Short mmCIF file of C-alpha atoms in Angstrom, two decimals:
data_model
loop_
_atom_site.label_atom_id
_atom_site.label_comp_id
_atom_site.label_asym_id
_atom_site.label_seq_id
_atom_site.Cartn_x
_atom_site.Cartn_y
_atom_site.Cartn_z
CA MET A 7 69.52 244.43 196.12
CA LYS A 8 68.25 242.57 193.11
CA LEU A 9 66.15 244.44 190.60
CA SER A 10 63.05 242.42 189.97
CA ALA A 11 60.04 243.85 188.22
CA LEU A 12 57.00 242.71 186.29
CA LEU A 13 57.54 244.05 182.80
CA LEU A 14 54.75 246.51 181.96
CA ALA A 15 56.29 249.11 179.79
CA GLY A 16 55.20 251.42 176.99
CA VAL A 17 52.50 253.08 178.97
CA LEU A 18 50.40 254.91 176.41
CA PRO A 19 48.87 254.07 173.05
CA PHE A 20 50.82 256.45 170.82
CA SER A 21 53.33 255.23 168.25
CA VAL A 22 57.05 255.74 168.66
CA THR A 23 57.13 258.18 165.77
CA ALA A 24 55.24 260.60 168.02
CA ILE A 25 57.85 260.49 170.77
CA ALA A 26 59.94 263.06 168.99
CA GLN A 27 57.05 265.48 169.39
CA PRO A 28 55.51 266.78 172.64
CA PHE A 29 52.17 265.49 173.86
CA SER A 30 49.32 267.30 175.50
CA ILE A 31 46.80 266.50 178.18
CA PRO A 32 43.81 268.16 176.53
CA GLY A 33 42.57 271.53 177.61
CA PRO A 34 39.23 273.19 177.01
CA GLY A 35 37.73 272.20 173.68
CA GLN A 36 40.16 269.33 173.21
CA GLN A 37 38.88 266.73 175.63
CA GLY A 38 36.48 265.10 173.24
CA ALA A 39 39.16 264.24 170.69
CA MET A 40 41.50 262.86 173.33
CA MET A 41 38.78 260.84 175.02
CA GLN A 42 37.89 259.37 171.65
CA MET A 43 41.49 258.29 171.14
CA MET A 44 41.71 256.84 174.61
CA GLY A 45 38.29 255.25 174.53
CA MET A 46 37.62 256.09 178.16
CA GLU A 47 36.50 258.82 180.51
CA LYS A 48 39.16 261.15 181.72
CA PRO A 49 39.33 264.54 183.46
CA ARG A 50 41.05 267.39 181.73
CA LEU A 51 44.40 268.59 183.08
CA GLY A 52 44.88 271.25 180.41
CA VAL A 53 48.63 271.09 179.91
CA GLY A 54 50.91 270.39 176.98
CA VAL A 55 54.10 268.48 177.90
CA MET A 56 57.35 267.51 176.23
CA PRO A 57 60.05 264.96 177.02
CA ILE A 58 63.20 266.11 178.75
CA GLY A 59 66.59 265.24 177.30
CA PHE A 60 69.02 262.86 178.93
CA ASP A 61 71.69 265.48 179.58
CA GLU A 62 69.25 267.90 181.15
CA LEU A 63 67.86 265.27 183.51
CA ASP A 64 71.40 264.58 184.68
CA SER A 65 72.19 268.27 185.15
CA LEU A 66 69.01 268.74 187.21
CA GLY A 67 69.83 265.70 189.34
CA ILE A 68 66.50 263.97 188.62
CA GLY A 69 65.84 260.63 187.03
CA TYR A 70 62.60 261.44 185.25
CA GLY A 71 60.08 264.14 184.43
CA VAL A 72 58.40 266.00 181.59
CA ARG A 73 58.48 269.69 180.69
CA VAL A 74 55.36 271.85 180.58
CA GLY A 75 55.33 273.50 177.16
CA GLU A 76 51.91 275.08 177.40
CA VAL A 77 49.20 275.63 180.00
CA TYR A 78 45.71 276.06 178.57
CA ARG A 79 43.69 279.03 179.69
CA ASP A 80 41.04 278.37 182.39
CA SER A 81 42.12 274.72 182.66
CA PRO A 82 42.64 272.88 185.98
CA ALA A 83 46.40 273.20 185.44
CA ALA A 84 46.15 276.98 184.95
CA LYS A 85 43.91 277.43 187.99
CA ALA A 86 46.33 275.40 190.16
CA GLY A 87 49.23 277.66 189.15
CA LEU A 88 51.12 275.35 186.80
CA GLN A 89 53.42 277.34 184.56
CA GLU A 90 55.18 276.90 181.27
CA GLY A 91 58.67 275.56 181.96
CA ASP A 92 57.66 273.61 185.08
CA LEU A 93 58.93 270.04 185.24
CA ILE A 94 56.28 267.51 186.23
CA THR A 95 57.73 264.54 188.11
CA ASP A 96 54.73 262.87 189.69
CA LEU A 97 50.94 262.69 189.37
CA ASP A 98 49.16 261.57 192.52
CA GLY A 99 52.38 260.02 193.79
CA LYS A 100 53.10 258.07 190.62
CA ALA A 101 56.27 258.72 188.60
CA VAL A 102 55.94 260.64 185.34
CA TYR A 103 58.86 259.59 183.19
CA SER A 104 57.43 260.38 179.75
CA PRO A 105 54.56 262.29 178.15
CA LYS A 106 52.96 258.93 177.34
CA ARG A 107 53.15 257.94 180.99
CA LEU A 108 51.44 261.19 182.10
CA GLN A 109 48.63 260.67 179.63
CA TRP A 110 48.11 257.12 180.88
CA LEU A 111 48.06 258.20 184.49
CA ALA A 112 45.66 261.03 183.73
CA SER A 113 43.34 258.62 181.95
CA GLY A 114 43.19 256.55 185.17
CA LEU A 115 41.96 259.42 187.33
CA GLY A 116 38.38 258.53 186.49
CA GLY A 117 35.89 260.58 188.47
CA ALA A 118 38.45 261.95 190.92
CA GLU A 119 37.78 265.55 191.96
CA THR A 120 41.41 266.49 192.61
CA ALA A 121 44.91 265.38 191.64
CA ASN A 122 48.28 266.29 193.17
CA VAL A 123 51.04 267.24 190.76
CA ALA A 124 54.65 267.25 191.95
CA ILE A 125 56.76 269.76 190.03
CA LEU A 126 60.26 271.18 189.91
CA ARG A 127 60.34 274.96 189.38
CA GLY A 128 63.57 276.93 189.55
CA GLY A 129 65.24 274.01 191.26
CA GLU A 130 62.61 273.91 194.02
CA LYS A 131 60.16 271.06 194.47
CA GLN A 132 56.49 271.95 194.87
CA THR A 133 53.18 270.09 194.96
CA LEU A 134 50.11 271.64 193.32
CA THR A 135 46.54 270.42 193.71
CA LEU A 136 44.42 270.45 190.56
CA LYS A 137 40.66 270.59 190.81
CA LEU A 138 39.56 268.33 188.01
CA GLU A 139 36.61 268.94 185.78
CA LYS A 140 33.92 266.32 185.59
CA PRO A 141 34.62 263.93 182.68
CA GLN A 142 32.03 263.41 180.03
CA ALA A 143 30.88 260.03 178.73
CA ALA A 144 33.46 258.70 176.32
CA PRO A 145 32.63 257.58 172.78
CA ALA A 146 33.73 254.23 171.38
CA PRO A 147 37.50 253.82 171.00
CA ILE A 148 39.08 254.71 167.70
CA ALA A 149 40.31 251.73 165.76
CA GLY A 150 44.02 251.20 166.24
CA TYR A 151 44.21 252.04 169.93
CA ASN A 152 45.66 248.95 171.57
CA GLY A 153 46.72 250.20 175.00
CA PRO A 154 50.01 249.79 176.92
CA ALA A 155 52.38 247.05 175.84
CA PHE A 156 52.75 244.02 178.09
CA LEU A 157 55.36 241.26 177.93
CA GLY A 158 54.64 239.37 181.15
CA ILE A 159 57.88 238.44 182.93
CA ARG A 160 59.65 239.01 186.18
CA MET A 161 63.37 239.49 185.76
CA GLN A 162 66.65 240.31 187.43
CA PRO A 163 70.17 241.14 186.28
CA ASP A 164 72.47 238.34 185.28
CA PRO A 165 75.55 238.21 187.54
CA ASP A 166 77.80 238.01 184.49
CA GLY A 167 76.16 241.03 182.89
CA LYS A 168 75.44 239.16 179.66
CA GLY A 169 71.68 239.68 179.63
CA VAL A 170 68.58 239.63 181.80
CA ARG A 171 67.53 236.52 183.66
CA VAL A 172 63.85 235.61 183.58
CA THR A 173 62.71 234.58 187.04
CA GLU A 174 59.01 234.12 186.23
CA VAL A 175 56.78 234.01 183.17
CA ILE A 176 53.17 235.02 183.65
CA GLU A 177 50.77 232.31 182.51
CA ASP A 178 49.19 232.95 179.09
CA SER A 179 51.24 236.15 178.70
CA PRO A 180 52.89 237.17 175.41
CA ALA A 181 56.23 235.93 176.83
CA ALA A 182 54.73 232.53 177.62
CA LYS A 183 53.22 232.27 174.11
CA ALA A 184 56.61 233.14 172.62
CA GLY A 185 58.19 230.23 174.46
CA LEU A 186 60.03 232.03 177.23
CA ALA A 187 60.53 230.17 180.48
CA ALA A 188 61.95 230.91 183.93
CA GLY A 189 65.74 230.66 183.77
CA ASP A 190 66.07 231.96 180.21
CA LEU A 191 68.62 234.69 179.60
CA ILE A 192 67.26 237.47 177.35
CA THR A 193 70.06 238.93 175.24
CA SER A 194 68.15 241.18 172.81
CA LEU A 195 64.67 242.62 172.37
CA GLY A 196 63.43 244.47 169.35
CA GLN A 197 66.87 244.32 167.67
CA LYS A 198 68.39 246.04 170.72
CA SER A 199 70.97 244.25 172.85
CA VAL A 200 70.02 243.71 176.47
CA ASP A 201 72.59 243.88 179.29
CA ASP A 202 70.38 244.63 182.30
CA PRO A 203 66.66 245.11 183.16
CA ARG A 204 66.86 248.80 182.34
CA ASP A 205 67.51 247.91 178.69
CA ILE A 206 64.26 245.93 178.66
CA PHE A 207 62.32 248.90 180.01
CA ARG A 208 63.97 251.25 177.50
CA ALA A 209 63.06 249.01 174.59
CA MET A 210 59.46 248.45 175.73
CA ARG A 211 58.78 252.18 175.84
CA TYR A 212 58.81 252.20 172.03
CA PHE A 213 56.17 249.59 171.37
CA ASP A 214 52.42 249.26 171.70
CA ALA A 215 50.14 246.33 172.43
CA GLY A 216 49.79 244.32 169.21
CA ASP A 217 53.34 244.97 167.98
CA THR A 218 55.41 241.91 167.09
CA ILE A 219 59.13 242.22 167.88
CA ASP A 220 62.23 240.04 167.75
CA LEU A 221 63.48 238.31 170.89
CA SER A 222 66.81 236.51 171.43
CA TYR A 223 67.55 234.44 174.48
CA SER A 224 69.79 231.70 175.80
CA ARG A 225 68.58 228.51 177.49
CA ASP A 226 71.08 226.09 179.00
CA GLY A 227 73.78 227.58 176.80
CA THR A 228 71.78 227.29 173.58
CA GLU A 229 70.93 230.46 171.72
CA SER A 230 67.36 230.79 170.43
CA LYS A 231 65.41 233.40 168.53
CA SER A 232 61.68 234.02 168.62
CA GLN A 233 59.10 236.69 168.00
CA VAL A 234 56.73 237.98 170.62
CA THR A 235 53.45 239.79 170.00
CA LEU A 236 52.96 242.22 172.83
CA GLY A 237 49.64 242.20 174.62
CA THR A 238 47.74 244.38 177.07
CA PRO A 239 48.10 243.98 180.85
CA PRO A 240 45.61 241.69 182.61
CA ALA A 241 43.07 243.50 184.80
CA GLY A 242 44.66 244.91 187.94
CA ILE A 243 48.28 244.32 186.99
CA ALA A 244 48.88 247.68 185.32
CA GLN A 245 47.55 249.74 188.22
CA GLN A 246 49.39 247.55 190.69
CA MET A 247 52.81 247.53 189.06
CA MET A 248 53.22 250.65 186.95
CA PRO A 249 53.65 253.13 189.81
CA ARG A 250 56.73 251.23 191.00
CA MET A 251 58.56 251.57 187.73
CA PRO A 252 61.35 254.13 187.61
CA MET A 253 62.34 256.10 184.57
CA MET A 254 64.82 253.87 182.82
CA GLY A 255 64.84 255.17 179.29
CA ARG A 256 66.91 258.06 178.01
CA MET A 257 65.92 260.06 175.00
CA HIS A 258 67.95 260.43 171.87
CA PRO A 259 68.03 264.08 170.78
CA HIS A 260 65.57 263.18 168.01
CA GLY A 261 63.26 261.38 170.35
CA PHE A 262 64.39 257.81 169.70
CA MET A 263 66.64 255.56 171.72
CA GLN A 264 70.18 255.57 170.41
CA GLY A 265 70.90 252.52 168.30
CA MET A 266 67.23 251.57 167.90
CA PRO A 267 65.47 252.07 164.57
CA SER A 268 62.00 253.53 164.49
CA ARG A 269 59.59 250.75 165.49
CA PRO A 270 61.85 247.85 164.33
CA ASN A 271 60.28 244.70 162.98
CA CYS A 272 56.67 245.74 163.54
CA ALA A 273 53.99 246.95 161.22
CA PRO A 274 54.29 250.69 160.64
CA LYS A 275 51.73 252.92 162.25
CA GLN A 276 50.89 256.12 160.43
CA THR A 277 51.31 259.27 162.50
CA PRO A 278 50.55 262.61 160.87
CA SER A 279 53.47 264.97 160.75
CA THR A 280 52.94 268.46 162.12
CA GLY A 281 56.10 269.77 160.48
CA ASP A 282 57.04 271.41 163.79
CA SER A 283 58.32 269.54 166.80
CA ASN A 284 58.89 272.56 169.03
CA PRO A 285 55.52 273.62 170.42
CA PRO A 286 53.38 271.11 172.39
CA GLN A 287 51.26 268.96 170.17
CA ASN A 288 47.53 269.36 170.60
CA ILE A 289 45.99 265.90 170.85
#
């Protein structure tokens, strides 16, 4: 079966330098700051989460998930029975393959009263129902929040395994503006070689909307290079396509993809250092 997907990766607005540190869905007293960063209304889950390493995912026999590093007192997560050490795999039936992804999914809950969280605890799968707190009105977005990165192509593996074949380019998308066309063979993205669609998804996890990255492709046997400035998904596309995306990235022990420099060829984004990457980061 051919793998064909609309490329909508990098699902939350935090810079790659923060991937090495755990992220939190804000608990009591923290919602205002998070809502200001997101620029939207969102219920509070009240849980701090961290990425799970590649080797551990394999040993657990799961393809994706995040680890609960902290559950905030009196939060919806605490009241639902979520515990430190639980592995969250899905939120309302949508795959959670990174802390950024969980934050993005949580931000889309809007005025929902409940949310179902699928977890793995002691090797056993469970589903917990969180009773969400009513979101408050959100302030204006903080400057610098650009949303999830969007390239705008459909793709499938190349039979020869030499890249990723573009089957469709979305009109007026970043890919279209960069000169990509159906039939092109993408060979590298963001200075990372591309052998199959999973490499595209892995690379896109490390960029935000507004980043400009290198792109190499072949057209009718002629190699070309370009730069693409990633955009934000058109209305409706993100909600439609993102739940179908599997976890395709695997974390380097330090939080970065092996072989990929930190945010290559894009303007640096300043992320404060906590000096401690072990406990969940309060956002």
